[in-house]
CSV table of C-alpha atoms in Angstrom, one decimal:
chain,number,residue,atom,x,y,z
A,1,MET,CA,85.4,189.3,117.0
A,2,GLU,CA,84.9,192.3,119.3
A,3,TYR,CA,87.7,194.8,118.8
A,4,GLY,CA,86.3,197.9,120.5
A,5,ARG,CA,88.2,197.5,123.8
A,6,LYS,CA,91.6,197.0,122.3
A,7,PHE,CA,91.1,199.8,119.7
A,8,ALA,CA,90.5,202.2,122.6
A,9,TYR,CA,93.4,200.6,124.5
A,10,HIS,CA,96.0,201.6,121.8
A,11,GLY,CA,94.2,204.7,120.6
A,12,MET,CA,96.1,207.2,122.6
A,13,ILE,CA,99.5,206.0,121.5
A,14,GLU,CA,98.4,205.8,117.8
A,15,GLU,CA,97.0,209.4,118.0
A,16,ASN,CA,100.1,210.8,119.6
A,17,LEU,CA,102.3,209.2,116.9
A,18,ARG,CA,100.0,210.5,114.2
A,19,LEU,CA,100.0,214.1,115.6
A,20,TYR,CA,103.8,214.0,116.0
A,21,PHE,CA,104.3,213.0,112.4
A,22,LYS,CA,101.8,215.5,111.1
A,23,LYS,CA,103.1,218.5,113.0
A,24,SER,CA,106.9,217.8,112.7
A,25,GLY,CA,107.3,215.8,109.5
A,26,ARG,CA,110.2,214.1,111.3
A,27,LYS,CA,109.4,210.4,110.6
A,28,LEU,CA,112.9,209.4,109.9
A,29,GLU,CA,114.4,211.2,112.9
A,30,MET,CA,111.9,209.6,115.3
A,31,ALA,CA,112.4,206.1,113.9
A,32,ARG,CA,114.5,203.9,116.2
A,33,LEU,CA,114.5,201.0,113.7
A,34,SER,CA,114.6,201.4,109.9
A,35,LEU,CA,114.6,198.9,107.2
A,36,ARG,CA,115.4,200.1,103.6
A,37,ASN,CA,114.5,197.8,100.7
A,38,VAL,CA,115.7,194.7,102.6
A,39,THR,CA,115.7,191.7,100.3
A,40,LYS,CA,116.5,188.1,100.9
A,41,LYS,CA,116.8,185.3,98.3
A,42,CYS,CA,116.5,181.5,98.9
A,43,PRO,CA,119.1,179.1,97.4
A,44,ASN,CA,117.2,178.9,94.1
A,45,ASN,CA,117.3,182.7,93.8
A,46,ASP,CA,113.6,183.1,94.4
A,47,LEU,CA,112.9,186.2,96.6
A,48,VAL,CA,111.5,185.3,100.0
A,49,VAL,CA,111.6,188.9,101.3
A,50,LYS,CA,111.1,191.6,98.7
A,51,ASN,CA,112.1,195.2,99.1
A,52,PHE,CA,110.9,195.4,102.7
A,53,SER,CA,110.9,199.0,103.9
A,54,LEU,CA,109.6,200.0,107.3
A,55,ASP,CA,110.3,202.7,109.9
A,56,ILE,CA,109.4,202.0,113.6
A,57,GLY,CA,109.3,204.6,116.3
A,58,GLU,CA,110.4,204.3,119.9
A,59,HIS,CA,107.0,203.8,121.4
A,60,GLU,CA,105.6,201.5,118.7
A,61,PHE,CA,104.6,197.8,119.1
A,62,VAL,CA,104.7,196.6,115.5
A,63,VAL,CA,103.3,193.2,114.6
A,64,LEU,CA,104.5,191.4,111.5
A,65,ALA,CA,101.5,189.2,110.7
A,66,GLY,CA,100.8,186.7,107.9
A,67,PRO,CA,100.6,183.0,107.1
A,68,ALA,CA,103.4,180.6,107.5
A,69,GLY,CA,106.2,181.2,105.0
A,70,CYS,CA,105.3,184.8,104.3
A,71,GLY,CA,108.8,186.0,105.4
A,72,LYS,CA,107.9,187.6,108.8
A,73,SER,CA,110.3,185.4,110.8
A,74,LEU,CA,113.1,186.0,108.3
A,75,VAL,CA,112.7,189.8,108.7
A,76,ILE,CA,113.0,189.3,112.5
A,77,ARG,CA,116.2,187.3,112.0
A,78,MET,CA,117.7,189.8,109.6
A,79,ILE,CA,117.1,192.6,112.1
A,80,ALA,CA,118.8,190.5,114.7
A,81,GLY,CA,121.8,189.7,112.5
A,82,LEU,CA,121.1,185.9,112.5
A,83,GLU,CA,120.5,186.1,108.7
A,84,GLU,CA,122.3,188.3,106.2
A,85,SER,CA,120.2,190.3,103.7
A,86,ASP,CA,121.1,190.1,100.0
A,87,PHE,CA,120.2,193.7,99.5
A,88,GLY,CA,119.1,196.7,101.5
A,89,ASP,CA,120.0,198.4,104.8
A,90,ILE,CA,119.0,198.1,108.4
A,91,TYR,CA,119.5,201.0,110.9
A,92,ILE,CA,119.1,200.9,114.6
A,93,ASP,CA,119.2,204.3,116.3
A,94,GLY,CA,120.3,205.8,113.0
A,95,GLU,CA,123.4,203.5,112.8
A,96,LEU,CA,123.8,201.1,109.9
A,97,VAL,CA,124.1,197.6,111.4
A,98,ASN,CA,124.3,195.4,108.3
A,99,ARG,CA,127.9,194.3,109.1
A,100,LYS,CA,127.5,194.3,112.9
A,101,GLU,CA,127.3,191.0,114.8
A,102,THR,CA,124.2,190.2,116.7
A,103,LYS,CA,125.8,190.9,120.1
A,104,ASP,CA,126.8,194.4,118.9
A,105,ARG,CA,123.4,195.5,117.5
A,106,GLY,CA,121.7,196.2,120.9
A,107,VAL,CA,118.8,193.8,120.2
A,108,ALA,CA,117.1,191.3,122.5
A,109,MET,CA,115.3,188.3,121.0
A,110,ILE,CA,112.5,186.0,122.2
A,111,PHE,CA,111.8,183.0,120.0
A,112,GLN,CA,109.6,179.9,120.2
A,113,ASN,CA,112.5,177.9,121.5
A,114,TYR,CA,113.0,179.5,124.8
A,115,ALA,CA,116.3,177.8,125.5
A,116,LEU,CA,116.9,178.3,129.2
A,117,TYR,CA,120.1,176.9,130.6
A,118,PRO,CA,118.9,173.7,132.4
A,119,HIS,CA,121.7,173.7,135.0
A,120,MET,CA,121.0,177.3,136.2
A,121,ASN,CA,118.1,178.6,138.3
A,122,VAL,CA,115.9,181.4,137.1
A,123,TYR,CA,118.1,184.1,138.7
A,124,ASP,CA,121.3,182.9,137.0
A,125,ASN,CA,119.5,182.5,133.7
A,126,ILE,CA,118.5,186.1,133.7
A,127,ALA,CA,121.9,187.2,135.0
A,128,PHE,CA,124.0,185.3,132.5
A,129,ALA,CA,124.4,188.0,129.9
A,130,LEU,CA,125.0,190.7,132.5
A,131,LYS,CA,127.8,188.6,134.1
A,132,LEU,CA,129.4,188.1,130.7
A,133,ALA,CA,129.4,191.9,130.3
A,134,ARG,CA,131.2,192.1,133.7
A,135,MET,CA,128.4,194.2,135.2
A,136,PRO,CA,128.9,194.9,139.0
A,137,GLN,CA,127.0,192.4,141.2
A,138,ASP,CA,124.9,195.1,143.0
A,139,GLU,CA,123.7,196.4,139.6
A,140,ILE,CA,122.9,192.9,138.5
A,141,ASP,CA,120.9,192.3,141.6
A,142,ARG,CA,119.1,195.6,141.2
A,143,ARG,CA,118.1,195.0,137.6
A,144,ILE,CA,117.0,191.4,138.2
A,145,HIS,CA,114.8,192.1,141.2
A,146,LYS,CA,113.2,195.1,139.5
A,147,THR,CA,112.5,193.1,136.3
A,148,ALA,CA,111.3,190.1,138.3
A,149,GLU,CA,108.8,192.2,140.2
A,150,PHE,CA,107.4,193.6,137.0
A,151,ILE,CA,107.2,190.3,135.2
A,152,SER,CA,105.7,188.7,138.4
A,153,ILE,CA,108.4,186.0,138.9
A,154,LYS,CA,110.0,187.1,142.2
A,155,GLY,CA,108.8,184.0,143.8
A,156,ILE,CA,110.6,181.6,141.4
A,157,LEU,CA,114.0,183.2,141.1
A,158,ASP,CA,115.6,180.2,142.9
A,159,GLN,CA,113.7,177.6,140.9
A,160,MET,CA,115.3,175.3,138.2
A,161,PRO,CA,113.8,175.4,134.7
A,162,ASP,CA,112.5,171.8,134.9
A,163,ARG,CA,110.2,172.9,137.8
A,164,LEU,CA,108.6,175.7,135.8
A,165,SER,CA,105.4,175.8,133.9
A,166,GLU,CA,105.4,176.9,130.2
A,167,GLU,CA,104.2,180.4,131.1
A,168,GLU,CA,106.8,180.7,133.9
A,169,ILE,CA,109.5,179.7,131.4
A,170,LEU,CA,108.3,182.4,129.0
A,171,GLN,CA,108.2,185.0,131.7
A,172,THR,CA,111.8,184.1,132.6
A,173,VAL,CA,112.8,184.5,128.9
A,174,ILE,CA,111.1,187.9,128.7
A,175,ALA,CA,112.9,189.0,131.9
A,176,ARG,CA,116.3,187.7,130.5
A,177,ALA,CA,115.7,189.8,127.3
A,178,ILE,CA,114.7,193.1,128.9
A,179,VAL,CA,117.1,193.1,131.8
A,180,LYS,CA,119.9,193.9,129.2
A,181,ASP,CA,118.2,197.2,128.4
A,182,PRO,CA,118.1,196.6,124.6
A,183,LYS,CA,117.5,199.1,121.9
A,184,VAL,CA,115.0,196.8,120.1
A,185,LEU,CA,113.0,193.8,121.4
A,186,LEU,CA,112.3,191.2,118.8
A,187,MET,CA,109.7,188.4,119.3
A,188,ASP,CA,109.0,185.5,117.0
A,189,ASP,CA,105.6,184.1,118.0
A,190,PRO,CA,106.7,183.3,121.6
A,191,LEU,CA,103.1,182.6,122.7
A,192,SER,CA,102.6,179.7,120.4
A,193,ARG,CA,103.5,177.2,123.1
A,194,ILE,CA,101.3,178.8,125.8
A,195,ALA,CA,97.8,177.4,126.5
A,196,GLU,CA,95.0,179.6,125.3
A,197,ASP,CA,93.7,180.3,128.8
A,198,LYS,CA,97.1,181.5,130.0
A,199,ARG,CA,97.9,183.7,127.1
A,200,ARG,CA,96.0,186.8,128.1
A,201,PHE,CA,98.1,187.5,131.2
A,202,ILE,CA,101.3,187.2,129.2
A,203,GLU,CA,99.9,189.4,126.4
A,204,GLU,CA,98.9,192.1,128.8
A,205,LYS,CA,102.4,192.0,130.5
A,206,ILE,CA,104.1,192.3,127.1
A,207,VAL,CA,101.9,195.2,126.0
A,208,GLU,CA,102.4,196.9,129.4
A,209,LEU,CA,106.1,196.4,129.1
A,210,SER,CA,106.1,198.0,125.6
A,211,GLN,CA,104.4,201.1,127.0
A,212,LYS,CA,107.0,201.5,129.8
A,213,MET,CA,110.1,200.9,127.7
A,214,GLU,CA,110.9,203.6,125.1
A,215,ILE,CA,112.1,201.1,122.5
A,216,PRO,CA,110.5,199.4,119.4
A,217,PHE,CA,108.9,196.1,119.9
A,218,VAL,CA,108.7,193.9,116.8
A,219,TYR,CA,106.5,190.8,117.1
A,220,ALA,CA,106.0,188.2,114.4
A,221,THR,CA,102.9,185.9,114.4
A,222,GLN,CA,100.5,184.1,112.1
A,223,GLU,CA,97.8,184.5,114.7
A,224,GLN,CA,95.7,187.4,113.7
A,225,ARG,CA,94.1,187.6,117.1
A,226,ASN,CA,97.5,188.3,118.7
A,227,ALA,CA,98.1,191.0,116.1
A,228,MET,CA,94.9,192.7,116.8
A,229,ASP,CA,95.2,192.4,120.6
A,230,MET,CA,98.8,193.6,120.9
A,231,GLY,CA,100.0,195.8,118.1
A,232,THR,CA,99.8,199.6,117.8
A,233,ARG,CA,100.6,198.9,114.2
A,234,ILE,CA,100.2,195.8,112.1
A,235,VAL,CA,102.2,195.0,109.0
A,236,VAL,CA,100.3,192.3,107.0
A,237,MET,CA,102.7,190.2,104.9
A,238,ASN,CA,102.3,187.6,102.2
A,239,GLU,CA,104.9,186.0,99.9
A,240,GLY,CA,107.6,188.2,101.2
A,241,GLU,CA,105.9,191.5,100.6
A,242,ILE,CA,104.0,194.1,102.7
A,243,ARG,CA,100.3,193.9,101.7
A,244,GLN,CA,99.1,196.6,104.1
A,245,GLU,CA,100.3,198.4,107.2
A,246,GLY,CA,98.5,200.6,109.7
A,247,ALA,CA,96.7,200.7,113.1
A,248,PRO,CA,94.6,197.6,113.9
A,249,LYS,CA,91.3,199.5,113.5
A,250,GLU,CA,92.3,201.0,110.2
A,251,LEU,CA,93.2,197.6,108.7
A,252,TYR,CA,90.1,195.9,110.0
A,253,THR,CA,87.6,198.5,109.0
A,254,ARG,CA,89.3,199.5,105.7
A,255,PRO,CA,91.3,196.6,104.3
A,256,ALA,CA,93.3,197.6,101.2
A,257,ASN,CA,92.9,194.2,99.5
A,258,THR,CA,91.1,190.9,99.8
A,259,PHE,CA,94.1,189.3,101.5
A,260,THR,CA,94.1,191.7,104.4
A,261,ALA,CA,90.3,191.5,104.6
A,262,PHE,CA,90.4,187.7,104.9
A,263,PHE,CA,93.4,187.5,107.2
A,264,LEU,CA,92.0,189.8,109.9
A,265,GLY,CA,88.8,188.9,111.7
A,266,GLU,CA,87.2,185.9,113.3
A,267,PRO,CA,84.9,184.7,111.9
A,268,HIS,CA,86.3,185.5,108.5
A,269,ILE,CA,84.8,188.2,106.3
A,270,ASN,CA,81.9,187.2,104.1
A,271,MET,CA,83.0,187.5,100.4
A,272,VAL,CA,81.1,186.9,97.2
A,273,GLN,CA,81.5,187.8,93.5
A,274,ALA,CA,79.0,190.3,92.3
A,275,SER,CA,78.1,192.1,89.0
A,276,VAL,CA,77.9,195.9,88.9
A,277,GLU,CA,74.7,196.9,87.2
A,278,GLU,CA,72.8,200.1,86.4
A,279,LYS,CA,69.2,200.0,87.3
A,280,LYS,CA,66.9,203.0,86.7
A,281,GLY,CA,69.8,205.4,87.2
A,282,ASP,CA,71.0,203.7,90.4
A,283,ILE,CA,74.0,201.3,90.7
A,284,VAL,CA,73.3,197.9,92.3
A,285,LEU,CA,75.5,194.9,93.1
A,286,ARG,CA,73.8,191.6,91.9
A,287,PHE,CA,74.7,188.2,93.1
A,288,GLY,CA,72.4,185.3,92.3
A,289,SER,CA,68.8,186.5,92.9
A,290,SER,CA,69.9,189.1,95.4
A,291,GLU,CA,71.0,192.7,94.9
A,292,LEU,CA,72.2,195.6,96.9
A,293,LEU,CA,71.5,199.3,96.1
A,294,LEU,CA,74.7,201.3,96.6
A,295,SER,CA,75.1,204.7,98.1
A,296,ALA,CA,75.6,207.7,95.8
A,297,ASP,CA,79.3,207.9,96.8
A,298,GLN,CA,79.9,204.2,96.1
A,299,ALA,CA,78.1,204.4,92.8
A,300,GLY,CA,80.1,207.4,91.8
A,301,VAL,CA,83.4,205.6,92.4
A,302,LEU,CA,82.4,202.5,90.5
A,303,LYS,CA,81.2,204.6,87.6
A,304,GLU,CA,84.3,206.8,87.5
A,305,MET,CA,86.6,203.7,87.6
A,306,GLY,CA,84.7,202.0,84.8
A,307,PHE,CA,83.3,199.0,86.8
A,308,VAL,CA,79.7,199.3,85.7
A,309,GLY,CA,79.0,196.1,83.6
A,310,GLY,CA,81.9,194.2,85.2
A,311,ASN,CA,82.4,192.1,88.3
A,312,VAL,CA,83.8,192.9,91.8
A,313,PHE,CA,84.2,191.1,95.1
A,314,LEU,CA,81.8,192.2,97.8
A,315,GLY,CA,82.9,191.8,101.4
A,316,VAL,CA,80.9,192.1,104.6
A,317,ARG,CA,82.1,191.7,108.1
A,318,PRO,CA,79.9,189.1,109.9
A,319,GLU,CA,79.1,191.6,112.7
A,320,ASP,CA,77.8,194.1,110.2
A,321,MET,CA,75.0,191.7,109.0
A,322,SER,CA,71.8,190.9,110.7
A,323,VAL,CA,68.5,189.1,110.2
A,324,ALA,CA,66.2,191.5,108.3
A,325,SER,CA,63.1,192.8,110.1
A,326,ASP,CA,59.9,193.2,108.1
A,327,ASP,CA,60.6,196.8,107.2
A,328,ALA,CA,64.4,196.5,106.5
A,329,GLU,CA,66.0,196.6,103.1
A,330,VAL,CA,66.8,193.0,102.2
A,331,PHE,CA,70.4,192.2,101.3
A,332,VAL,CA,70.2,188.4,100.9
A,333,LYS,CA,66.9,186.7,100.1
A,334,ASN,CA,65.8,183.3,101.5
A,335,ALA,CA,69.0,182.2,103.3
A,336,ILE,CA,68.9,178.8,105.0
A,337,VAL,CA,70.3,178.5,108.5
A,338,GLU,CA,72.9,175.6,108.4
A,339,ASN,CA,74.1,175.7,112.0
A,340,CYS,CA,75.1,177.9,114.9
A,341,LYS,CA,78.7,178.0,116.2
A,342,GLU,CA,80.5,179.6,119.2
A,343,GLU,CA,83.6,181.6,118.5
A,344,ASN,CA,85.3,184.2,120.7
A,345,GLY,CA,82.6,184.0,123.3
A,346,ARG,CA,79.9,184.8,120.9
A,347,SER,CA,77.2,182.8,119.0
A,348,TRP,CA,77.2,183.0,115.2
A,349,LEU,CA,74.6,181.9,112.6
A,350,CYS,CA,76.0,180.0,109.6
A,351,THR,CA,73.7,180.4,106.6
A,352,SER,CA,73.6,179.7,102.9
A,353,SER,CA,71.8,181.3,100.0
A,354,GLU,CA,72.1,179.7,96.5
A,355,GLU,CA,75.9,179.1,96.2
A,356,ASN,CA,77.0,181.7,98.8
A,357,SER,CA,77.6,181.3,102.6
A,358,TRP,CA,77.0,184.0,105.1
A,359,VAL,CA,78.0,184.2,108.8
A,360,LEU,CA,76.3,186.7,111.1
A,361,PRO,CA,75.7,187.2,114.8
A,362,ASP,CA,72.9,185.1,116.4
A,363,ASN,CA,71.9,187.8,118.9
A,364,GLY,CA,69.3,185.6,120.5
A,365,THR,CA,67.2,185.0,117.4
A,366,GLY,CA,66.3,181.5,118.4
A,367,LEU,CA,66.7,180.3,114.8
A,368,GLN,CA,67.3,176.6,114.2
A,369,PRO,CA,68.8,174.7,111.3
A,370,GLU,CA,66.6,174.6,108.2
A,371,ASN,CA,64.9,177.9,109.1
A,372,MET,CA,64.7,180.4,106.3
A,373,VAL,CA,65.5,184.1,106.8
A,374,ASN,CA,66.3,187.3,104.9
A,375,LEU,CA,69.5,189.2,105.7
A,376,THR,CA,70.3,192.9,105.8
A,377,VAL,CA,73.3,195.2,105.9
A,378,GLU,CA,73.9,198.9,105.7
A,379,PRO,CA,75.5,199.7,102.3
A,380,GLU,CA,78.1,201.9,104.1
A,381,LYS,CA,79.4,198.9,105.9
A,382,ILE,CA,80.3,196.9,102.8
A,383,HIS,CA,83.8,196.5,101.2
A,384,ILE,CA,84.2,196.4,97.4
A,385,PHE,CA,87.3,195.0,95.7
A,386,CYS,CA,88.5,194.6,92.2
A,387,ALA,CA,87.8,191.0,91.0
A,388,GLU,CA,91.0,190.9,89.0
A,389,THR,CA,93.6,192.4,91.4
A,390,GLY,CA,91.9,192.0,94.8
A,391,GLU,CA,92.6,195.7,95.5
A,392,ARG,CA,90.1,197.9,97.4
A,393,ILE,CA,87.8,200.0,95.3
A,394,CYS,CA,85.7,201.6,98.0
């Protein structure tokens, strides 16, 4: 998947946050939402969220990403007050909210079940909470028309929910959430019901909204593409724990473990087990009949950590591989082209060599199934992980 455009898109926000933290050392003061060792048990006392700690600043769009059942939606519900934590504290604007009801926490929520009132038109659905708060009618009108213009739904304010498309319903739900001027906006995979060809417009509106509102956005999803497209920071979760957090580019180019490496990226990272061997003073990774000569820095790390003579996992992003030219250093020998597939608007070659599979860009090679090729990669582009723990080595 091509991530260059979106890395640049979020780069300025990420760099400003990084400089702020570095110069001021005021991470806690800047945080608008803080979770401290938040833990949740299920009825059999198994932990489903484990010591979850996170600080989120006012301009951040944080994506909780991971497979189904990893605990991300439960974290969203505990922030909102819809679930009670068994241990730990949650702060919003520096105020402990553990014992506060949802309506008193200053949060707005968007879930997969949009739940518009079917007997009210779009205007009245958006206005409902404002009317309950006894807000003056002229202020309600002002807020709704300003919000509707931004979300691009001014033309449907008089429509009933049963006349709306799925994307118009979601736009209405977003408007209903932000019109209340919340302190935190929580979203639990709201795009899952939207057709793929309609998602981009909604994604862009949500990201644009997050840049205009000085509040934390927290978005839970198991779709890694949503995470990479939208977040200024991604928190990768598995089995109730944070496996890695950071800017999208950081997690993609330097995954801390095999779980993050596999979770982020389409097509998935190529991963094989390799032995670490010393050969004439150099360090090579050997897998089957192929081997890769490591750089001096990589060799030094593996030597220092005692991996020579042992096994590691070798990961290579598909876009970092290519068909070897006659003068290139060969990474994989005699790979057989199995097929070619289209993914994310790009053509990919699916190949196999011995017992390993390799995916790489087609780039107009014209190769056909059953063709045999050699593959190459720059050693600096590979990722090496401990075979026992899955943690990154270098």
